Tab-separated table of C-alpha atoms in Angstrom:
chain	number	residue	atom	x	y	z
A	28	UNK	CA	-14.569	-7.644	-18.996
A	29	UNK	CA	-12.418	-5.854	-16.466
A	30	UNK	CA	-13.743	-5.613	-12.944
A	31	UNK	CA	-13.251	-2.593	-10.727
A	32	UNK	CA	-13.084	-2.926	-6.948
A	33	UNK	CA	-13.040	0.219	-4.818
A	34	UNK	CA	-12.727	-0.419	-1.115
A	35	UNK	CA	-13.630	2.493	1.161
A	36	UNK	CA	-12.425	2.146	4.724
A	37	UNK	CA	-14.363	4.027	7.370
A	38	UNK	CA	-12.314	4.372	10.530
A	39	UNK	CA	-10.586	1.023	11.088
A	40	UNK	CA	-12.847	-1.158	8.935
A	41	UNK	CA	-10.425	-3.611	7.279
A	42	UNK	CA	-9.755	-4.477	3.674
A	43	UNK	CA	-9.000	-7.765	1.971
A	44	UNK	CA	-7.471	-6.984	-1.413
A	45	UNK	CA	-7.153	-10.580	-2.557
A	46	UNK	CA	-8.340	-10.204	-6.129
A	47	UNK	CA	-6.737	-10.928	-9.507
A	48	UNK	CA	-3.745	-8.688	-10.152
A	49	UNK	CA	-4.060	-8.681	-13.935
A	50	UNK	CA	-6.629	-8.866	-16.670
A	51	UNK	CA	-5.745	-12.474	-17.516
A	52	UNK	CA	-7.367	-15.611	-16.159
A	53	UNK	CA	-4.455	-16.094	-13.750
A	54	UNK	CA	-5.497	-15.347	-10.179
A	55	UNK	CA	-2.866	-14.542	-7.606
A	56	UNK	CA	-1.763	-12.104	-4.925
A	57	UNK	CA	1.439	-10.192	-5.610
A	58	UNK	CA	3.383	-10.505	-2.359
A	59	UNK	CA	6.720	-8.993	-1.455
A	60	UNK	CA	8.440	-12.246	-2.399
A	61	UNK	CA	6.450	-12.879	-5.595
A	62	UNK	CA	3.174	-14.303	-6.844
A	63	UNK	CA	1.067	-16.275	-4.373
A	64	UNK	CA	-2.004	-18.310	-5.389
A	65	UNK	CA	-5.080	-16.956	-3.628
A	66	UNK	CA	-5.255	-19.010	-0.416
A	67	UNK	CA	-8.351	-21.069	0.241
A	68	UNK	CA	-7.926	-21.220	3.990
A	69	UNK	CA	-5.848	-19.897	6.853
A	70	UNK	CA	-5.801	-16.631	8.740
A	71	UNK	CA	-5.244	-13.411	6.775
A	72	UNK	CA	-4.617	-10.030	8.401
A	73	UNK	CA	-6.136	-7.534	5.960
A	74	UNK	CA	-4.837	-4.199	7.265
A	75	UNK	CA	-1.579	-3.921	9.196
A	76	UNK	CA	1.153	-1.318	9.747
A	77	UNK	CA	4.399	-2.937	10.825
A	78	UNK	CA	6.579	0.194	10.729
A	79	UNK	CA	5.448	3.775	10.096
A	80	UNK	CA	6.983	7.223	10.509
A	81	UNK	CA	4.774	10.260	11.110
A	82	UNK	CA	7.452	12.891	10.475
A	83	UNK	CA	5.900	14.029	7.186
A	84	UNK	CA	6.747	13.755	3.500
A	85	UNK	CA	8.923	16.869	3.257
A	86	UNK	CA	11.039	15.900	6.258
A	87	UNK	CA	11.305	12.126	5.973
A	88	UNK	CA	14.357	11.626	3.780
A	89	UNK	CA	15.594	8.318	5.167
A	90	UNK	CA	14.584	5.670	7.671
A	91	UNK	CA	15.281	6.905	11.200
A	92	UNK	CA	16.178	3.546	12.731
A	93	UNK	CA	18.683	0.754	12.421
A	94	UNK	CA	17.109	-2.003	10.350
A	95	UNK	CA	18.820	-4.695	12.427
A	96	UNK	CA	17.241	-3.294	15.594
A	97	UNK	CA	13.833	-2.994	13.952
A	98	UNK	CA	14.122	-6.585	12.773
A	99	UNK	CA	14.897	-7.831	16.275
A	100	UNK	CA	11.991	-5.841	17.712
A	101	UNK	CA	9.323	-6.849	15.196
A	102	UNK	CA	10.224	-10.419	14.262
A	103	UNK	CA	9.193	-12.077	17.567
A	104	UNK	CA	5.674	-10.670	17.190
A	105	UNK	CA	5.400	-12.012	13.653
A	106	UNK	CA	6.665	-15.425	14.744
A	107	UNK	CA	3.912	-15.570	17.345
A	108	UNK	CA	1.371	-14.656	14.682
A	109	UNK	CA	2.703	-17.398	12.416
A	110	UNK	CA	2.445	-19.903	15.249
A	111	UNK	CA	-1.163	-18.800	15.733
A	112	UNK	CA	-1.942	-19.602	12.100
A	113	UNK	CA	-1.456	-16.292	10.272
A	114	UNK	CA	-0.076	-16.947	6.800
A	115	UNK	CA	-0.662	-13.661	4.975
A	116	UNK	CA	-0.917	-9.988	5.854
A	117	UNK	CA	-1.460	-6.766	3.927
A	118	UNK	CA	1.007	-4.053	4.972
A	119	UNK	CA	-0.804	-0.775	4.336
A	120	UNK	CA	1.931	1.773	5.071
A	121	UNK	CA	2.258	3.908	1.902
A	122	UNK	CA	5.204	5.786	0.479
A	123	UNK	CA	6.218	8.917	2.470
A	124	UNK	CA	4.766	7.393	5.641
A	125	UNK	CA	7.620	5.004	6.354
A	126	UNK	CA	7.193	2.236	3.768
A	127	UNK	CA	10.284	0.002	3.857
A	128	UNK	CA	9.876	-2.933	1.501
A	129	UNK	CA	13.370	-4.346	1.995
A	130	UNK	CA	12.789	-4.701	5.723
A	131	UNK	CA	9.374	-6.204	5.073
A	132	UNK	CA	10.940	-8.766	2.742
A	133	UNK	CA	13.396	-9.850	5.415
A	134	UNK	CA	10.614	-10.049	8.000
A	135	UNK	CA	8.471	-12.060	5.618
A	136	UNK	CA	11.236	-14.538	4.829
A	137	UNK	CA	12.225	-15.032	8.465
A	138	UNK	CA	8.703	-15.233	9.871
A	139	UNK	CA	7.138	-17.375	7.157
A	140	UNK	CA	4.276	-14.878	6.765
A	141	UNK	CA	3.589	-13.712	3.207
A	142	UNK	CA	3.212	-9.924	2.983
A	143	UNK	CA	1.678	-7.569	0.433
A	144	UNK	CA	2.881	-3.985	0.087
A	145	UNK	CA	1.325	-1.108	-1.857
A	146	UNK	CA	1.742	1.853	-4.140
A	147	UNK	CA	-0.177	5.129	-3.783
A	148	UNK	CA	-0.268	8.203	-1.517
A	149	UNK	CA	-1.933	9.151	1.769
A	150	UNK	CA	-3.694	12.523	1.666
A	151	UNK	CA	-5.323	12.505	5.116
A	152	UNK	CA	-3.990	14.461	8.132
A	153	UNK	CA	-3.960	17.800	6.280
A	154	UNK	CA	-1.834	16.409	3.411
A	155	UNK	CA	1.173	16.012	5.734
A	156	UNK	CA	2.296	12.849	3.967
A	157	UNK	CA	2.020	14.075	0.381
A	158	UNK	CA	5.148	14.939	-1.637
A	159	UNK	CA	5.229	18.319	-3.391
A	160	UNK	CA	4.740	16.798	-6.835
A	161	UNK	CA	1.303	15.526	-5.789
A	162	UNK	CA	0.105	19.149	-5.928
A	163	UNK	CA	1.642	20.096	-9.265
A	164	UNK	CA	1.505	16.935	-11.390
A	165	UNK	CA	-1.536	15.687	-13.247
A	166	UNK	CA	-3.395	12.510	-12.349
A	167	UNK	CA	-1.796	10.898	-15.392
A	168	UNK	CA	1.743	11.789	-14.277
A	169	UNK	CA	1.158	10.542	-10.741
A	170	UNK	CA	-0.369	7.350	-12.048
A	171	UNK	CA	2.747	6.802	-14.183
A	172	UNK	CA	4.894	6.972	-11.034
A	173	UNK	CA	2.795	4.257	-9.417
A	174	UNK	CA	2.757	2.280	-12.665
A	175	UNK	CA	6.564	2.159	-12.672
A	176	UNK	CA	6.474	0.631	-9.200
A	177	UNK	CA	3.957	-1.949	-10.416
A	178	UNK	CA	5.974	-2.832	-13.517
A	179	UNK	CA	9.576	-2.411	-12.339
A	180	UNK	CA	9.400	-2.649	-8.574
A	181	UNK	CA	9.680	-0.131	-5.755
A	182	UNK	CA	12.969	1.777	-6.032
A	183	UNK	CA	15.710	-0.670	-6.952
A	184	UNK	CA	14.258	-3.463	-4.813
A	185	UNK	CA	12.413	-5.328	-7.559
A	186	UNK	CA	9.528	-5.699	-5.090
A	187	UNK	CA	6.160	-5.013	-6.693
A	188	UNK	CA	3.037	-3.681	-4.958
A	189	UNK	CA	-0.059	-5.849	-4.628
A	190	UNK	CA	-2.630	-3.046	-4.262
A	191	UNK	CA	-3.072	0.738	-4.418
A	192	UNK	CA	-3.346	2.575	-1.085
A	193	UNK	CA	-5.032	5.983	-0.715
A	194	UNK	CA	-6.116	7.990	2.297
A	195	UNK	CA	-8.365	11.061	2.517
A	196	UNK	CA	-9.676	13.278	5.298
A	197	UNK	CA	-13.144	14.175	6.536
A	198	UNK	CA	-15.755	15.600	4.195
A	199	UNK	CA	-16.192	15.270	0.436
A	200	UNK	CA	-13.143	14.685	-1.739
A	201	UNK	CA	-11.212	17.892	-2.351
A	202	UNK	CA	-9.348	18.656	-5.580
A	203	UNK	CA	-6.123	16.900	-4.600
A	204	UNK	CA	-7.887	13.848	-3.197
A	205	UNK	CA	-10.042	13.517	-6.305
A	206	UNK	CA	-6.923	13.755	-8.490
A	207	UNK	CA	-5.232	10.957	-6.542
A	208	UNK	CA	-8.328	8.806	-6.930
A	209	UNK	CA	-8.271	9.426	-10.693
A	210	UNK	CA	-4.611	8.412	-10.732
A	211	UNK	CA	-5.470	5.208	-8.886
A	212	UNK	CA	-8.303	4.437	-11.300
A	213	UNK	CA	-5.968	4.875	-14.258
A	214	UNK	CA	-3.526	2.383	-12.788
A	215	UNK	CA	-6.290	-0.021	-11.810
A	216	UNK	CA	-7.489	-0.177	-15.405
A	217	UNK	CA	-3.990	-1.109	-16.582
A	218	UNK	CA	-2.944	-3.425	-13.776
A	219	UNK	CA	-6.043	-4.877	-12.143
A	220	UNK	CA	-4.648	-3.765	-8.766
A	221	UNK	CA	-7.353	-3.242	-6.153
A	222	UNK	CA	-7.746	0.164	-4.501
A	223	UNK	CA	-7.849	0.580	-0.723
A	224	UNK	CA	-8.916	3.995	0.519
A	225	UNK	CA	-9.136	5.318	4.059
A	226	UNK	CA	-11.854	7.915	4.574
A	227	UNK	CA	-12.172	10.160	7.604
A	228	UNK	CA	-15.959	9.856	7.516
A	229	UNK	CA	-18.583	8.656	5.061
A	230	UNK	CA	-18.769	11.910	3.106
A	231	UNK	CA	-15.966	11.027	0.696
A	232	UNK	CA	-17.771	7.862	-0.333
A	233	UNK	CA	-20.740	9.918	-1.486
A	234	UNK	CA	-18.848	12.703	-3.260
């Protein structure tokens, strides 16, 4: 029987999405560099944002930094984390909010910290980080977009997501937010990917 895990995050309450990624008996975490057996020990950071960009979905067309400079800035912090015993982190920056899986792969390889990226959309902050098609497409069509990332990789990177990331604002789920949740549920049923959802307050969890 398939199991469904919905993780609602109130404020900064963290998530650990370390659950089976498929409906088989194989249990693993899909990291940026491939499958990782679920670790039995060690420090895991369950909700991190290494690089984000708050410009907004309709304005953010490319990364606004030199990747070599970003690498030099971020890597020393990750090396200190690795020295402190961190072996795995979940990078929760979604598409249209600055997700850069190629940079994350380089950081992961050089730091020795396994990383998990995501698929999904962030509908909080007055929908600033939603692409236009999120308003016009059905839940099924949006889910298909995320499914392609799960099956084929993000863009042409070949890097697959390890969980589904959503974000909603205060109050009960509105029409768009509910549609995105339906899209996530459709993909969960096919993939086994866990769902991580930010909520502005507790109202969305009860709607």
